Short mmCIF file of C-alpha atoms in Angstrom, two decimals:
data_model
loop_
_atom_site.label_atom_id
_atom_site.label_comp_id
_atom_site.label_asym_id
_atom_site.label_seq_id
_atom_site.Cartn_x
_atom_site.Cartn_y
_atom_site.Cartn_z
CA MET A 24 0.00 0.00 0.00
CA VAL A 25 1.40 3.41 -1.05
CA THR A 26 0.82 6.24 1.43
CA SER A 27 -0.05 9.81 0.48
CA TYR A 28 3.38 10.97 1.64
CA GLN A 29 5.07 8.45 -0.69
CA LYS A 30 2.86 9.67 -3.56
CA GLU A 31 3.97 13.24 -2.87
CA GLN A 32 7.63 12.19 -3.00
CA CYS A 33 7.11 10.37 -6.32
CA LEU A 34 5.24 13.40 -7.68
CA ALA A 35 8.05 15.77 -6.76
CA PHE A 36 10.67 13.44 -8.28
CA VAL A 37 8.84 13.06 -11.62
CA GLN A 38 8.29 16.82 -11.91
CA GLU A 39 11.97 17.43 -11.26
CA VAL A 40 13.19 14.87 -13.80
CA PHE A 41 10.49 15.59 -16.42
CA PRO A 42 9.69 19.30 -16.18
CA GLU A 43 7.83 19.18 -19.51
CA LEU A 44 5.01 17.18 -17.87
CA SER A 45 2.22 19.36 -16.51
CA HIS A 46 1.16 19.15 -12.87
CA ALA A 47 -2.27 17.85 -13.88
CA LYS A 48 -0.85 14.97 -15.95
CA THR A 49 1.58 14.01 -13.20
CA CYS A 50 -1.20 13.94 -10.61
CA LYS A 51 -3.31 11.80 -12.93
CA LEU A 52 -0.39 9.42 -13.40
CA PHE A 53 -0.11 8.81 -9.63
CA ASN A 54 -3.83 9.07 -8.94
CA CYS A 55 -3.53 11.91 -6.44
CA SER A 56 -5.37 15.19 -6.01
CA ARG A 57 -4.04 18.36 -7.67
CA THR A 58 -5.02 20.43 -4.62
CA ASN A 59 -2.22 18.83 -2.59
CA ARG A 60 0.19 21.21 -4.33
CA TYR A 61 -1.48 24.26 -2.82
CA TYR A 62 -2.21 22.83 0.62
CA LYS A 63 0.03 24.12 3.39
CA LYS A 64 0.54 21.68 6.23
CA LEU A 65 -0.12 23.16 9.65
CA MET A 66 1.14 20.17 11.67
CA PRO A 67 4.85 21.17 11.61
CA GLN A 68 3.92 24.56 13.05
CA LYS A 69 1.85 22.94 15.80
CA ASP A 70 4.59 20.43 16.56
CA ALA A 71 7.26 23.12 16.82
CA VAL A 72 6.03 24.16 20.28
CA VAL A 73 6.08 20.56 21.52
CA LYS A 74 9.48 19.97 19.96
CA GLU A 75 10.97 22.97 21.77
CA ALA A 76 9.42 21.80 25.04
CA ILE A 77 11.02 18.38 24.63
CA LYS A 78 14.40 19.93 23.79
CA ASP A 79 14.20 22.15 26.85
CA VAL A 80 13.47 19.16 29.10
CA ILE A 81 16.07 16.79 27.62
CA GLY A 82 19.07 19.12 27.66
CA THR A 83 22.18 16.93 27.64
CA SER A 84 20.64 14.00 29.54
CA GLN A 85 19.60 10.62 28.15
CA LEU A 86 15.95 10.22 29.12
CA GLY A 87 13.43 7.73 27.82
CA ARG A 88 10.00 8.52 26.40
CA LYS A 89 8.03 7.98 29.62
CA LYS A 90 10.23 10.29 31.70
CA ILE A 91 10.16 12.93 28.97
CA ILE A 92 6.36 12.90 28.88
CA VAL A 93 6.16 13.34 32.67
CA LYS A 94 8.67 16.21 32.70
CA VAL A 95 7.07 18.02 29.76
CA GLN A 96 3.60 17.75 31.27
CA LYS A 97 4.88 19.22 34.55
CA LYS A 98 5.90 22.38 32.69
CA HIS A 99 3.07 22.30 30.13
CA PRO A 100 0.02 20.59 31.66
CA HIS A 101 -2.12 21.32 28.59
CA MET A 102 0.02 19.07 26.34
CA GLY A 103 -1.33 15.57 25.89
CA ALA A 104 0.82 12.48 26.33
CA SER A 105 -0.04 11.14 22.86
CA LYS A 106 1.10 14.36 21.17
CA ILE A 107 4.36 14.44 23.11
CA ARG A 108 4.99 10.78 22.28
CA ARG A 109 4.29 11.33 18.57
CA VAL A 110 6.64 14.31 18.31
CA TYR A 111 9.26 12.57 20.46
CA GLU A 112 9.40 9.61 18.07
CA LYS A 113 8.92 11.61 14.83
CA GLU A 114 11.71 14.11 15.54
CA GLY A 115 14.25 11.41 16.40
CA PHE A 116 14.52 11.92 20.17
CA SER A 117 14.13 8.18 20.82
CA LEU A 118 17.06 6.49 22.53
CA TYR A 119 19.12 3.95 20.62
CA LYS A 120 17.75 0.46 21.19
CA ARG A 121 20.50 -2.12 21.24
CA MET A 122 19.62 -5.17 19.20
CA LYS A 123 19.81 -8.47 21.03
CA LYS A 124 22.47 -10.79 19.76
CA LYS A 125 20.92 -13.98 18.50
CA ARG A 126 22.51 -16.98 20.15
CA ILE A 127 22.33 -20.44 18.72
CA ASN A 128 21.25 -22.79 21.48
CA ASN A 129 22.48 -26.33 21.93
CA PRO A 130 20.07 -29.24 21.52
CA ALA A 131 18.57 -30.74 24.67
CA ASN A 132 21.05 -32.93 26.52
CA PRO A 133 19.28 -34.62 29.46
CA ILE A 134 21.45 -36.08 32.19
CA GLU A 135 22.02 -39.83 32.37
CA VAL A 136 23.65 -41.84 35.15
CA PRO A 137 26.71 -43.64 33.71
CA TYR A 138 27.14 -47.39 33.97
CA GLY A 139 30.61 -47.21 35.51
CA PRO A 140 33.37 -44.90 36.78
CA ASN A 141 35.25 -42.57 34.41
CA VAL A 142 32.44 -42.69 31.85
CA GLU A 143 31.26 -39.14 32.39
CA TRP A 144 32.61 -36.40 34.64
CA ALA A 145 30.81 -33.16 35.46
CA MET A 146 32.44 -29.80 36.14
CA ASP A 147 31.21 -26.45 37.34
CA PHE A 148 32.54 -23.23 38.86
CA MET A 149 31.62 -21.59 42.13
CA SER A 150 32.64 -18.21 43.50
CA ASP A 151 32.93 -16.58 46.91
CA SER A 152 35.01 -13.91 48.62
CA LEU A 153 37.57 -13.73 51.41
CA ALA A 154 37.18 -11.60 54.54
CA ASN A 155 39.03 -8.74 52.80
CA GLY A 156 36.52 -8.78 49.92
CA LYS A 157 38.83 -10.41 47.38
CA LYS A 158 37.03 -12.88 45.14
CA PHE A 159 38.04 -16.48 44.61
CA ARG A 160 36.68 -19.34 42.51
CA THR A 161 36.48 -23.09 42.84
CA LEU A 162 36.37 -25.69 40.08
CA ASN A 163 34.42 -28.74 41.23
CA ILE A 164 34.89 -32.04 39.36
CA ILE A 165 32.51 -34.94 40.04
CA ASP A 166 32.31 -38.48 38.71
CA GLN A 167 28.62 -38.85 37.90
CA TYR A 168 28.65 -42.64 38.39
CA ASN A 169 29.21 -42.64 42.18
CA ARG A 170 29.00 -38.85 42.91
CA LYS A 171 32.62 -38.91 44.02
CA CYS A 172 34.30 -35.53 44.36
CA LEU A 173 37.48 -35.89 42.34
CA GLU A 174 38.81 -32.37 42.76
CA ILE A 175 37.98 -28.96 44.22
CA ALA A 176 40.50 -26.53 42.75
CA ILE A 177 40.72 -23.15 44.51
CA SER A 178 42.21 -20.00 42.99
CA HIS A 179 41.57 -16.32 42.42
CA THR A 180 41.41 -16.95 38.66
CA LEU A 181 40.69 -20.13 36.72
CA PRO A 182 41.26 -19.52 32.99
CA SER A 183 41.20 -22.27 30.39
CA ARG A 184 44.92 -23.07 30.70
CA LYS A 185 44.60 -23.59 34.45
CA VAL A 186 41.45 -25.71 33.99
CA ILE A 187 43.40 -27.96 31.59
CA GLU A 188 46.26 -28.24 34.09
CA ILE A 189 43.85 -29.23 36.89
CA LEU A 190 42.10 -31.77 34.64
CA GLN A 191 45.41 -33.30 33.61
CA GLN A 192 46.40 -33.78 37.26
CA THR A 193 43.00 -35.32 38.02
CA ILE A 194 43.31 -37.69 35.03
CA ASP A 195 46.79 -38.77 36.19
CA GLU A 196 45.27 -39.72 39.56
CA TYR A 197 41.92 -41.27 38.57
CA GLY A 198 42.20 -42.09 34.87
CA LYS A 199 40.71 -40.48 31.76
CA PRO A 200 36.93 -40.08 31.35
CA LEU A 201 35.10 -40.73 28.10
CA GLY A 202 33.26 -37.43 28.37
CA ILE A 203 33.03 -34.27 30.46
CA ARG A 204 29.71 -32.48 31.04
CA THR A 205 29.89 -28.69 31.45
CA ASP A 206 27.91 -25.54 30.84
CA ASN A 207 28.73 -23.03 28.08
CA GLY A 208 31.14 -20.84 30.05
CA PRO A 209 34.01 -19.12 28.21
CA GLU A 210 36.57 -21.37 29.90
CA PHE A 211 34.94 -24.41 28.29
CA THR A 212 34.09 -22.91 24.89
CA SER A 213 37.60 -21.53 24.32
CA CYS A 214 39.71 -22.94 21.48
CA ILE A 215 42.45 -24.00 23.93
CA PHE A 216 40.08 -26.20 25.94
CA GLN A 217 38.36 -27.61 22.87
CA ASN A 218 41.70 -28.49 21.25
CA TRP A 219 42.79 -30.22 24.46
CA LEU A 220 39.61 -32.32 24.47
CA ASP A 221 40.13 -33.33 20.83
CA LYS A 222 43.78 -34.15 21.45
CA ASN A 223 42.89 -36.40 24.40
CA ASP A 224 39.86 -37.95 22.66
CA ILE A 225 37.42 -36.75 25.35
CA GLU A 226 33.84 -35.90 24.38
CA TRP A 227 32.52 -32.49 25.41
CA ILE A 228 28.96 -32.99 26.69
CA LYS A 229 27.57 -29.45 26.71
CA ILE A 230 24.24 -28.58 28.25
CA GLN A 231 21.68 -26.11 26.89
CA LYS A 232 22.03 -22.45 27.76
CA GLY A 233 20.00 -21.59 30.84
CA LYS A 234 19.35 -25.26 31.69
CA PRO A 235 21.48 -26.05 34.78
CA GLN A 236 19.20 -29.01 35.55
CA GLN A 237 20.97 -30.83 32.70
CA ASN A 238 24.05 -30.76 34.94
CA ALA A 239 22.07 -31.58 38.08
CA ILE A 240 24.56 -33.89 39.84
CA VAL A 241 27.34 -31.32 40.11
CA GLU A 242 24.79 -28.57 40.85
CA ARG A 243 23.55 -30.65 43.81
CA PHE A 244 27.14 -31.08 44.97
CA ASN A 245 27.64 -27.31 44.71
CA ARG A 246 24.73 -26.72 47.06
CA THR A 247 26.18 -29.10 49.66
CA TYR A 248 29.62 -27.52 49.39
CA ARG A 249 28.09 -24.04 49.62
CA GLU A 250 26.06 -24.83 52.76
CA ASP A 251 28.74 -26.85 54.58
CA ILE A 252 31.87 -24.85 53.71
CA LEU A 253 31.50 -21.54 51.87
CA ASP A 254 28.51 -20.16 53.79
CA ALA A 255 29.56 -21.65 57.13
CA ASN A 256 33.06 -20.17 57.32
CA LEU A 257 34.83 -16.83 57.11
CA PHE A 258 37.99 -17.24 55.07
CA PHE A 259 41.12 -15.08 55.34
CA SER A 260 43.26 -16.63 52.59
CA LEU A 261 43.16 -19.25 49.84
CA HIS A 262 45.25 -21.52 52.06
CA HIS A 263 42.55 -21.24 54.71
CA VAL A 264 39.91 -22.29 52.15
CA TYR A 265 42.05 -25.26 51.15
CA GLU A 266 42.62 -26.34 54.78
CA VAL A 267 38.86 -26.38 55.46
CA THR A 268 37.95 -27.99 52.13
CA LYS A 269 40.42 -30.89 52.18
CA PRO A 270 39.04 -32.78 55.24
CA TRP A 271 35.48 -32.03 54.14
CA LYS A 272 36.19 -33.58 50.73
CA GLU A 273 37.57 -36.74 52.37
CA ASP A 274 34.51 -36.96 54.63
CA TYR A 275 32.20 -36.44 51.63
CA ASN A 276 33.77 -39.34 49.70
CA GLU A 277 34.37 -41.76 52.59
CA GLU A 278 31.78 -41.10 55.33
CA ARG A 279 28.78 -39.21 53.94
CA PRO A 280 25.92 -41.53 52.79
CA HIS A 281 24.03 -40.59 49.60
CA GLU A 282 20.37 -41.36 49.16
CA ALA A 283 20.84 -41.72 45.39
CA LEU A 284 23.51 -44.38 46.06
CA ASN A 285 21.21 -46.39 48.36
CA TYR A 286 22.80 -44.66 51.36
CA CYS A 287 26.31 -45.78 50.43
CA THR A 288 29.30 -43.47 50.38
CA PRO A 289 30.86 -42.75 46.96
CA ASN A 290 33.87 -44.96 47.73
CA GLU A 291 31.65 -47.83 48.95
CA TYR A 292 29.43 -47.58 45.86
CA ALA A 293 32.43 -47.68 43.53
CA ALA A 294 33.76 -50.79 45.29
#
């Protein structure tokens, strides 16, 4: 559908390119009224007052449409909200709207309990802070077969290279898994980590974005570790965190019964 404004633009273009055509013939060609040529629009004059009011209110600030309408109406109560909104959008006062980046999601990857040890490991990060406010992170590695905690690495930073180093040490102690289940964090999606997985013939089992339940076993472990250690203690150094975590990890693997394991400990279930 062609609007009247678009017809006017076409009319002006044809008359500029073909000046020999009369105004009547051009109007007949585009099926528009000849009186439009002599009609003077009053709307721009009416909008000028509203436009100046909006400019006066905005100044150098970045305000959205709703706040602008409220501020303009405080100074000019007779101005309607619809008129202010129309002029605000027409004259280009609208704020820039950032387009959302489209992300390709992974297919559903429901969790499955493996049939034996070292079939599938699960990893996840946790974060907390020391008494001085400095942040630290932990990398928790679980064998999903018997819920055994293989490693809790503690550091201020855990980039991909350090994650690989921790995994290599864990593999040297417990053996290599067939696959590792993680979320889509940058440490796991990096080229360095992906190349290491390919080199060691380990499958990357990635969960869907925003679906932590697909990594439920390590998420459940995180809750236990959070309640028993991170929330229950005030830490003054990374060494302090390690000293508290080490005996708890041994107790978790050797003494703590798990309902999902028929009330066996992870070590008893593996045996």
